[in-house]
Structure formats: C-alpha cells, structure tokens
Amino acid sequence: MGALRIIFLVVSLLSAGSVVSAHNITAILSQFPEYSEFNSYLSQTKLSDEINSRETITVLVLNNGVVSSLAAKHPLSVVKSVLSLHILLDYYDNKKLHAISDGTTLSTTLYQTTGNSPGNVGFVNITDLKGGKVGFGSAVSGSKLDSSYTKSVKQIPYNISVLEINAPIIAPGILTAPAPSADVNITGLLEKAGCKTFVKLITDTGVLKVFQTAAEKGLTVFAPNDEAFKAAGVPDLSKLSNAELVALLQYHALATYTPKGSLKTTKDPISTLATNGAGKYDLTVETAGDSVTLDSGFSTSRVASTVLDSTPLCIFTVDNVLLPTELFGKSPSPAPSLSPETSPASSPAPAALSPEPAAAPSPFLSPPAPPTSSPTAGPAPSDGPTADSQNSNASNAVDSVKAPSVVHATFTLLVLIMSYVML
Ligand SMILES: *[C@@H]1O[C@H](CO)[C@@H](O)[C@H](O)[C@H]1NC(C)=O
Ligand SMILES: *[C@@H]1O[C@H](CO)[C@@H](O)[C@H](O)[C@H]1NC(C)=O
Ligand SMILES: *[C@@H]1O[C@H](CO)[C@@H](O)[C@H](O)[C@H]1NC(C)=O
Ligand SMILES: *[C@@H]1O[C@H](CO)[C@@H](O)[C@H](O)[C@H]1NC(C)=O
Ligand SMILES: *[C@@H]1O[C@H](CO)[C@@H](O)[C@H](O)[C@H]1NC(C)=O
C-alpha cells in the first residue's frame, strides 16, 4: 500500500513537471505540401521542438519557392536564424492582425531568445497598412516592411497560429553572419564560460578530439563549471582509471545537435558519447517551465546556460558534474524501499549535488546530511559505491554506505508520512 502510494506520488509529481506539448508544428504543416520545405528546415534546425514547447506562438510560413531560394544561398545556421525571426512569441490571427492598436507593433521572436541579437534585431515590426494589407519587417529602425501577410493557414486558439507571408523577414546582418561550427574554438568558448577544469580534462585525455570530430555532424556538450568540480560530494577524479575518466567526460556530451527546446521535449532517456550498449551511460531529462535538469540516475544537474547554439553544435554549462550510475552507483530505484540494507547504493551523493527546481522530488534530494552526519569524515560517501574500483577500501565503503542508509530510511519514512497526508 505505502509503496504504491509513494510510486503514485513520485509519478504524479514528475509528470507535473514535464512539458505538455499542446501542438505539433510538424504534423500541422505536413497537411500543406506547399510548406514542406519550411517544415523540413524547422525539423533540421530543431526549431520545431522550440515551437512545440511553447504555448503562445505564431509561425509565419513561407512557401517552398521562397524557402528554396533562401536555403540555396546560405548555410543552415543562417537559415535557422532567418526562420527564428518568423516565429513570434505571441498569438496573432487574421483578426488580431487587423486590430493592432495604433496600427503598428513590435513582436518578440524566437531569434531574440538566442542571445546573439543586439538591439531590436530579434523583433519584428507588424504594421496594419492601408487597404487591409499587413506588412512585416525587421524592427531595426530604417528597415522596410518588405513582407506581406497573404493568408491564414491554421489556428489553434490561443496556442498556435500559422500565417503565410510572401517574402522572408530579414534583419540587418543576419544573412552575413559567418557559419560558425566549422571552426569554432570549443576550448576557447568553454574557458570564457568558466569551465577551465573541464577544458583541461578533455584536453589532457584527448576527449577534445572526439568532440571536435563529432562537432562536424552534431554535438551537444554539457560542461560543468569550475565550481562544480570543487563541490562537496564530487568523487576524487584522480582515483579513476584513464578509461573511467574518459567515460565520465564523454558522458557530458551527445552525438546530436540538441538545443534547449529539443531537451525540453525529450521524453526517452538519451544516449551520450559514453554510451556503449543499450541503456548504458544514458541521461534522462526533466523539465519544469524553462528549467531543464539532467538526471544520471545517480545525480542530477541543472542546465545553467547556453554558451553556443549553432547548428550542428550546442554547448551548455551545467551546475554539477554528471555522475553516471555505471561509474558511481548501482541503479538506485526511484521509489525508495523500506529496507535500506537491500539498496545500499541508493544515492548518497545526489543529495548534495542537486539544486532541483522547486517542484517534485525534493524529499529525496534534500538530505545533504550524509557527509556531516558520518563521524568518519574520511572519503566522501559518493566514493562508496565505486566498490569495483581497485582503489576502494572495504571498510571505508561499508562506513560510507551505512550512514546515508540511515538518513535514507528516515527520508523514506518522511515521504511515507507526507504521502499519507497529501492523499
Ligand atoms: C492550449 O494549450 C493548453 C496548455 O498546453 C492546453 O491545455 C489546451 O488544451 C490547448 N488548447 C487547445 C485548443 O488545444
Ligand atoms: C509530430 O508529428 C510528426 C509527423 O506527424 C511525428 O513524426 C512526430 O513524432 C510528432 N512529434 C511529437 C512530439 O509527437
Ligand atoms: C514599423 O515600421 C514602420 C515603417 O518603417 C514605422 O513607421 C513604425 O513606426 C514601426 N513600428 C514600430 C512599433 O516601431
Ligand atoms: C582556442 O582558444 C584558446 C583560449 O582562448 C587558445 O589558447 C587557442 O590557441 C585557441 N585555439 C585555436 C585553434 O584557435
Ligand atoms: C584503506 O584503509 C587503510 C587503513 O585504514 C588506509 O591506510 C588506506 O590508505 C586506505 N586505502 C584507500 C584507497 O582509501
């Protein structure tokens, strides 16, 4: 009974935090062959995930001829920037277009959220012109309203609206931005972003070369910042074998271009560069509002900032070192059992490592107690589960597991009580 209630509680709390996709732009546009090119580029650039993860949005579509001539002249990164300017973070249908107060307004676009849009570059000017025409153009002053509204394509009020315009909206400088990924200096960017320790590790181990090779086709890096490596509970990396260290570092990257919008719509566990078999070294993604958290099954980390989002390369910083279960623990069960002895590996460390977004599983994650409550101040408790590493010390391992188990049992009890109160 109790266990069932806990499972129910955990499942309902977790699902409350995930994104409810109310619409699927790919499916909507697939009904209109004249926008198949636009649709295809939305998928290639993963802008479709961004659109699906947002609730109030307007997509200004262009027909195949217009998209083809744009894409023929520019790299994918530029096409993505241009298309981002066609995704308005507001809801406009035919009626609203013709009821703009004072006849003109500026709308924020998805391009504005990429962080590389100075001034008004990320805004679009919508102006209700004489004779029922509606003009669109860049909001940068001096820009012309070169695009006109032609027709309404599809509406799901007030979640998503698809409108057709006859020409692309181009902001000054957007077409001439250099195609980045080809010769992005990954280490330079990471150092600037405060990830010097990570840079040193990937350079020393040669993992950087793996990243650079992968970056040509698709790469997403989750780089822990320098503080993350100093945090309490991070295992002593010098105790890892070289192969383990390489696996740990490769665990911080995906062999696909996965920007934040795509992370938000990810439901299944994702493979990392360290994955060496089904279900091994994978990560699950939890989303709460705009906050994305990665869960290794052993520890969690918030995705802190986007250093670079440029198809096909994406670089994020994360708050914590991601500790794969394969190296640091035996798969902890999400629902804590009442007999702690049977699950000694159930996460002593993640507690200290996870500033979870307020929402759900905080009861499990809040005890940063283990290190202090353990009188044998010796190795961090997270060293315990690496029992198969030749360095580990049987007696220490037992000590370091015991204390967290007590705390663990206490919290299990607390959660039990909470769930009875709540249900
Ligand atoms: C609009 O989105 C909300 C929230 O995702 C959803 O509950 C609602 O059903 C959607 N409306 C329609 C008409 O699909
Ligand atoms: C959206 O629709 C496309 C095409 O119908 C489908 O392949 C895709 O799986 C859908 N995505 C989601 C998140 O449901
Ligand atoms: C939009 O552009 C037109 C034409 O350049 C300009 O007159 C108008 O002031 C602009 N609207 C806003 C809100 O800036
Ligand atoms: C990358 O940036 C780092 C630090 O800014 C610099 O030391 C290094 O020479 C750069 N590498 C290349 C290939 O430009
Ligand atoms: C194992 O324990 C012994 C005795 O307590 C100690 O001398 C040794 O350094 C420990 N080894 C490791 C790897 O912790």
XYZ file of C-alpha atoms and ligand atoms in Angstrom:
493
model
C 0.000 0.000 0.000
C 2.565 2.525 1.182
C 4.945 1.712 -1.636
C 2.161 2.072 -4.167
C 1.244 5.458 -2.789
C 4.829 6.594 -2.976
C 5.166 5.428 -6.542
C 1.946 7.226 -7.396
C 3.195 10.361 -5.670
C 6.536 10.291 -7.445
C 4.986 9.619 -10.835
C 2.411 12.357 -10.476
C 4.960 14.877 -9.255
C 7.354 14.030 -12.068
C 4.707 14.258 -14.742
C 3.516 17.585 -13.382
C 6.941 18.972 -14.157
C 7.158 17.797 -17.734
C 6.199 19.783 -20.796
C 2.719 19.313 -22.118
C 3.022 19.626 -25.859
C -0.274 21.046 -26.956
C 0.625 21.117 -30.632
C 2.925 19.563 -33.183
C 4.041 22.010 -35.884
C 5.478 19.186 -37.997
C 2.109 17.457 -38.081
C 0.247 20.727 -38.739
C 2.447 21.713 -41.701
C 2.512 18.197 -43.149
C -1.067 18.830 -44.297
C 0.186 21.614 -46.560
C 2.626 20.405 -49.244
C 3.367 23.999 -50.258
C 5.207 24.439 -46.933
C 7.117 21.148 -46.979
C 10.461 22.944 -47.362
C 9.741 25.249 -44.459
C 8.638 22.235 -42.427
C 11.759 20.299 -43.313
C 14.019 23.151 -42.202
C 12.095 23.521 -38.947
C 12.889 19.865 -38.231
C 16.527 20.017 -39.348
C 17.219 23.026 -37.176
C 15.110 21.636 -34.295
C 13.099 24.837 -34.294
C 10.075 22.529 -34.385
C 10.874 21.434 -30.820
C 11.100 25.069 -29.741
C 7.717 25.756 -31.296
C 6.132 22.690 -29.724
C 7.486 23.508 -26.292
C 5.855 26.934 -26.257
C 2.257 27.737 -25.643
C 1.518 31.053 -27.304
C 3.136 31.224 -30.674
C 2.683 32.386 -34.245
C 4.588 30.850 -37.148
C 4.931 32.965 -40.294
C 5.372 30.393 -43.049
C 6.909 30.875 -46.462
C 6.146 28.705 -49.466
C 8.583 26.228 -50.978
C 9.888 28.558 -53.691
C 10.811 31.277 -51.226
C 12.477 28.865 -48.787
C 14.437 27.106 -51.537
C 15.953 30.298 -52.880
C 16.914 31.379 -49.352
C 18.452 28.000 -48.489
C 20.326 27.781 -51.791
C 22.366 30.862 -50.924
C 23.010 30.418 -47.212
C 24.328 27.864 -44.721
C 21.945 26.064 -42.366
C 22.962 28.304 -39.455
C 21.757 31.368 -41.376
C 18.564 29.629 -42.480
C 17.918 28.846 -38.837
C 18.421 32.470 -37.801
C 16.073 33.682 -40.508
C 13.408 31.111 -39.652
C 13.723 32.031 -35.954
C 12.668 35.562 -36.919
C 9.488 34.049 -38.349
C 8.433 32.539 -35.050
C 6.601 35.154 -32.988
C 6.276 34.626 -29.246
C 2.702 35.882 -29.283
C -0.568 34.837 -30.833
C -1.687 36.614 -33.996
C -4.578 35.517 -36.131
C -6.243 37.329 -39.011
C -8.498 39.257 -36.644
C -5.725 40.393 -34.312
C -3.535 41.484 -37.245
C -6.228 43.916 -38.304
C -6.895 45.168 -34.795
C -3.403 46.274 -33.787
C -3.730 49.393 -31.700
C -2.264 52.445 -33.480
C -1.815 50.141 -36.478
C 1.738 49.131 -35.665
C 3.519 46.990 -33.093
C 6.714 45.081 -32.432
C 6.649 41.381 -31.611
C 9.384 39.376 -29.926
C 10.611 36.433 -31.973
C 12.405 33.239 -31.127
C 15.585 34.793 -32.533
C 15.561 37.211 -29.603
C 15.915 34.272 -27.196
C 19.149 33.031 -28.788
C 21.151 35.724 -27.059
C 23.007 36.886 -30.164
C 20.567 39.583 -31.177
C 21.673 43.083 -30.233
C 19.163 45.938 -30.127
C 15.960 45.303 -31.998
C 17.322 42.562 -34.253
C 15.187 39.915 -32.569
C 11.935 41.835 -33.009
C 9.549 42.035 -35.923
C 7.539 45.097 -36.890
C 3.911 44.325 -37.756
C 2.050 47.198 -39.354
C -1.563 47.335 -40.459
C -1.207 49.152 -43.781
C -3.887 50.951 -45.707
C -6.309 48.875 -47.750
C -6.348 45.885 -45.420
C -2.723 44.923 -46.097
C -0.499 43.896 -43.199
C 3.228 44.420 -43.573
C 6.060 42.649 -41.725
C 9.667 43.706 -41.434
C 12.639 43.831 -39.105
C 12.120 46.116 -36.117
C 15.593 47.619 -36.623
C 14.911 51.232 -37.470
C 15.186 52.082 -41.128
C 14.105 48.581 -42.215
C 11.391 48.273 -44.818
C 8.182 46.310 -44.401
C 9.101 44.002 -47.268
C 6.877 41.064 -46.340
C 3.116 41.000 -46.606
C 0.533 38.828 -44.971
C -1.088 36.643 -47.609
C -3.358 34.230 -45.738
C -4.219 32.422 -42.594
C -3.164 28.757 -42.637
C -4.157 27.191 -39.329
C -5.185 28.266 -35.836
C -5.487 26.502 -32.510
C -6.629 29.457 -30.396
C -4.754 30.760 -28.481
C -1.894 28.303 -28.568
C -0.585 28.385 -32.094
C -1.341 30.293 -35.241
C 0.193 29.688 -38.655
C 0.066 32.568 -41.127
C 1.577 32.798 -44.592
C 3.666 35.786 -45.669
C 5.044 36.306 -49.163
C 8.720 37.122 -48.507
C 11.251 36.420 -45.789
C 11.775 38.905 -42.969
C 15.462 39.759 -42.939
C 17.148 41.667 -40.121
C 20.315 43.651 -40.921
C 23.443 41.493 -40.640
C 21.574 38.230 -40.259
C 22.457 36.875 -43.719
C 26.141 37.638 -43.465
C 26.767 36.026 -40.072
C 29.638 33.566 -40.579
C 28.792 29.869 -40.439
C 30.261 29.104 -37.048
C 30.557 25.440 -36.157
C 33.166 24.546 -38.776
C 35.975 26.222 -36.889
C 34.509 27.010 -33.523
C 37.178 27.053 -30.851
C 35.438 24.784 -28.345
C 38.082 25.173 -25.648
C 38.217 28.938 -26.069
C 34.438 29.221 -25.670
C 34.421 26.911 -22.650
C 37.231 28.776 -20.928
C 35.382 32.036 -21.370
C 32.289 30.398 -19.910
C 34.144 29.483 -16.711
C 34.827 25.812 -17.465
C 38.634 25.726 -17.285
C 38.795 22.476 -15.295
C 36.631 20.704 -17.865
C 38.796 22.099 -20.687
C 41.951 20.814 -19.011
C 40.408 17.374 -18.510
C 39.159 16.984 -22.090
C 42.446 18.276 -23.449
C 44.633 16.026 -21.288
C 42.588 12.909 -22.020
C 42.198 13.524 -25.754
C 38.398 13.642 -25.431
C 38.544 17.062 -27.084
C 39.485 15.326 -30.362
C 36.388 13.139 -30.068
C 34.296 16.253 -29.529
C 35.857 18.049 -32.477
C 35.213 15.128 -34.807
C 31.627 14.764 -33.616
C 31.054 18.525 -33.911
C 31.087 18.262 -37.691
C 27.903 16.180 -37.693
C 26.192 17.026 -34.446
C 27.392 17.583 -30.909
C 25.927 18.829 -27.664
C 28.259 19.432 -24.727
C 27.213 19.796 -21.072
C 30.248 21.416 -19.493
C 30.352 21.594 -15.683
C 31.679 24.929 -14.482
C 34.793 25.162 -12.324
C 32.775 25.367 -9.087
C 31.061 22.084 -9.969
C 34.372 20.221 -9.753
C 35.060 21.694 -6.312
C 31.628 20.906 -4.895
C 31.239 18.606 -1.925
C 30.340 15.092 -2.975
C 32.288 15.109 -6.239
C 34.384 11.959 -6.222
C 38.156 12.267 -6.387
C 38.698 12.059 -10.139
C 42.355 11.161 -9.688
C 41.163 7.818 -8.364
C 39.512 6.951 -11.670
C 41.362 4.917 -14.240
C 42.026 6.671 -17.525
C 39.244 4.702 -19.224
C 36.803 5.681 -16.472
C 37.781 9.332 -16.725
C 37.284 9.254 -20.491
C 33.858 7.665 -19.995
C 32.969 10.333 -17.412
C 33.961 13.145 -19.793
C 32.232 11.593 -22.800
C 29.146 11.233 -20.605
C 28.989 15.044 -20.748
C 28.224 15.099 -24.482
C 25.668 13.867 -27.003
C 26.420 12.946 -30.613
C 23.471 15.005 -31.799
C 22.607 18.656 -32.099
C 20.176 19.022 -29.189
C 19.374 22.638 -28.322
C 17.367 23.529 -25.255
C 13.998 23.320 -26.968
C 14.800 19.756 -28.014
C 15.912 18.847 -24.498
C 12.587 20.142 -23.209
C 10.591 17.885 -25.497
C 12.773 14.826 -24.821
C 10.884 12.068 -23.053
C 13.025 8.956 -23.510
C 16.489 8.510 -21.994
C 19.166 9.914 -24.304
C 22.444 8.281 -25.272
C 25.695 10.092 -24.582
C 29.091 9.771 -26.244
C 29.974 7.321 -23.459
C 27.060 5.016 -24.298
C 28.401 1.564 -25.111
C 25.254 -0.536 -25.157
C 21.514 -0.181 -24.775
C 20.630 1.808 -21.695
C 24.247 2.335 -20.667
C 25.558 5.772 -19.754
C 22.335 7.483 -20.696
C 20.670 10.552 -19.276
C 17.085 11.458 -18.635
C 15.788 14.974 -18.975
C 13.362 16.661 -16.611
C 11.726 19.929 -17.493
C 9.948 22.404 -15.247
C 8.938 25.564 -17.040
C 12.081 26.919 -18.654
C 14.377 24.924 -16.402
C 15.973 21.736 -17.692
C 17.577 19.166 -15.387
C 19.665 16.188 -16.420
C 19.442 13.036 -14.359
C 22.078 10.327 -14.499
C 20.077 8.035 -12.254
C 22.688 8.761 -9.600
C 22.893 12.540 -9.604
C 21.186 15.458 -11.239
C 22.287 18.771 -12.646
C 20.533 21.843 -13.892
C 21.434 23.061 -17.360
C 22.723 26.503 -16.398
C 23.420 28.471 -19.548
C 23.755 28.208 -23.298
C 27.297 29.005 -24.421
C 26.655 28.282 -28.087
C 23.626 27.170 -30.058
C 24.647 26.955 -33.644
C 23.547 24.032 -35.789
C 25.033 21.419 -35.545
C 26.878 22.342 -32.343
C 25.388 23.203 -28.996
C 27.348 23.948 -25.818
C 25.763 24.318 -22.382
C 27.184 24.808 -18.926
C 25.791 22.665 -16.114
C 25.869 23.302 -12.373
C 27.084 19.857 -11.331
C 29.383 17.167 -12.620
C 27.159 14.438 -14.085
C 27.969 11.205 -12.307
C 26.961 8.151 -14.328
C 25.474 5.256 -12.395
C 27.824 2.938 -14.275
C 30.817 4.510 -12.511
C 29.448 5.756 -9.225
C 26.493 3.674 -8.205
C 24.290 0.735 -8.852
C 20.954 1.771 -10.322
C 19.074 3.369 -7.466
C 15.369 2.675 -7.523
C 13.262 5.816 -7.917
C 10.870 4.665 -5.206
C 12.875 4.176 -2.050
C 12.267 0.823 -0.421
C 11.641 0.435 3.256
C 14.597 -1.887 3.693
C 17.623 0.280 3.125
C 20.011 -2.637 3.552
C 18.870 -4.068 0.249
C 19.644 -0.890 -1.659
C 22.849 0.472 -0.214
C 23.805 2.296 -3.377
C 20.694 4.435 -3.433
C 22.177 7.843 -3.896
C 24.054 9.287 -1.006
C 25.746 11.795 -3.291
C 22.996 13.219 -5.483
C 21.555 14.854 -2.434
C 24.413 17.243 -2.119
C 24.599 17.781 -5.838
C 21.144 18.763 -6.847
C 19.541 22.157 -6.564
C 16.389 20.732 -8.183
C 13.827 23.177 -9.461
C 11.484 23.580 -6.545
C 8.899 21.140 -7.884
C 8.887 17.493 -7.222
C 11.276 15.005 -5.755
C 12.858 17.324 -3.228
C 12.119 14.999 -0.309
C 14.579 12.525 -1.805
C 17.116 15.061 -2.814
C 17.263 17.352 0.137
C 19.443 15.467 2.588
C 22.880 16.993 2.177
C 23.450 15.475 5.576
C 25.386 12.267 4.956
C 28.913 13.728 4.988
C 28.431 15.630 8.242
C 26.329 13.019 9.997
C 29.025 10.440 9.349
C 31.582 10.564 12.157
C 34.247 9.033 9.929
C 34.830 12.197 7.999
C 37.075 10.300 5.600
C 36.169 9.803 1.962
C 33.030 11.413 0.575
C 30.145 8.985 0.703
C 29.961 9.029 -3.044
C 33.235 7.126 -3.100
C 31.469 4.226 -1.506
C 29.638 2.758 -4.454
C 32.769 2.520 -6.597
C 33.360 -0.763 -4.897
C 34.670 -2.373 -8.046
C 37.475 0.136 -8.455
C 40.724 -1.290 -7.240
C 41.313 1.739 -5.028
C 38.341 1.303 -2.816
C 38.678 0.203 0.728
C 36.244 -2.375 2.018
C 35.864 -0.913 5.495
C 35.531 2.641 4.260
C 32.996 1.567 1.727
C 30.875 -0.037 4.425
C 31.128 3.016 6.665
C 30.293 5.445 3.959
C 27.264 3.471 2.898
C 25.870 2.881 6.348
C 25.364 6.485 7.360
C 23.474 7.517 4.251
C 21.314 4.409 4.614
C 20.065 5.645 7.965
C 19.340 9.060 6.529
C 17.793 7.387 3.552
C 15.458 5.342 5.732
C 14.492 8.450 7.662
C 13.588 10.248 4.498
C 11.692 7.274 3.212
C 9.621 7.464 6.366
C 9.126 11.191 5.925
C 7.940 10.710 2.370
C 5.627 7.951 3.519
C 4.052 10.261 6.059
C 3.853 13.085 3.538
C 2.134 10.913 1.007
C -0.474 9.858 3.549
C -1.107 13.462 4.440
C -1.367 14.504 0.827
C -3.576 11.704 -0.469
C -3.761 25.012 -25.472
O -2.689 24.680 -24.608
C -3.107 24.303 -23.321
C -1.876 24.096 -22.457
O -0.931 23.285 -23.107
C -3.963 23.056 -23.402
O -4.390 22.674 -22.111
C -5.159 23.350 -24.288
O -5.915 22.177 -24.465
C -4.707 23.857 -25.638
N -5.855 24.272 -26.399
C -6.231 23.643 -27.499
C -7.436 24.192 -28.180
O -5.604 22.690 -27.949
C 4.873 15.344 -34.614
O 4.353 14.899 -35.845
C 5.294 14.214 -36.659
C 4.653 13.963 -38.014
O 3.303 13.654 -37.901
C 5.705 12.946 -35.948
O 6.652 12.240 -36.723
C 6.332 13.323 -34.606
O 6.652 12.173 -33.893
C 5.368 14.178 -33.796
N 6.087 14.673 -32.637
C 5.601 14.545 -31.400
C 6.432 15.127 -30.310
O 4.554 13.994 -31.162
C 7.186 49.843 -38.032
O 7.750 50.295 -39.246
C 7.093 51.459 -39.779
C 7.707 51.740 -41.131
O 9.092 51.778 -41.055
C 7.258 52.601 -38.799
O 6.590 53.744 -39.303
C 6.662 52.201 -37.461
O 6.901 53.235 -36.505
C 7.283 50.902 -36.970
N 6.572 50.469 -35.796
C 7.094 50.437 -34.581
C 6.199 49.980 -33.476
O 8.274 50.743 -34.364
C 41.348 28.458 -28.747
O 41.250 29.359 -27.648
C 42.271 29.153 -26.695
C 41.978 30.053 -25.494
O 41.418 31.269 -25.892
C 43.621 29.463 -27.318
O 44.644 29.255 -26.386
C 43.824 28.523 -28.512
O 45.035 28.840 -29.180
C 42.661 28.633 -29.478
N 42.802 27.592 -30.493
C 42.669 27.838 -31.784
C 42.831 26.670 -32.694
O 42.453 28.957 -32.208
C 42.394 1.782 3.115
O 42.424 1.771 4.516
C 43.758 1.769 5.053
C 43.668 1.593 6.548
O 42.601 2.362 7.070
C 44.474 3.038 4.651
O 45.802 3.032 5.114
C 44.492 3.141 3.127
O 45.040 4.380 2.732
C 43.066 3.034 2.588
N 43.095 2.988 1.134
C 42.309 3.717 0.401
C 42.453 3.544 -1.058
O 41.479 4.502 0.842
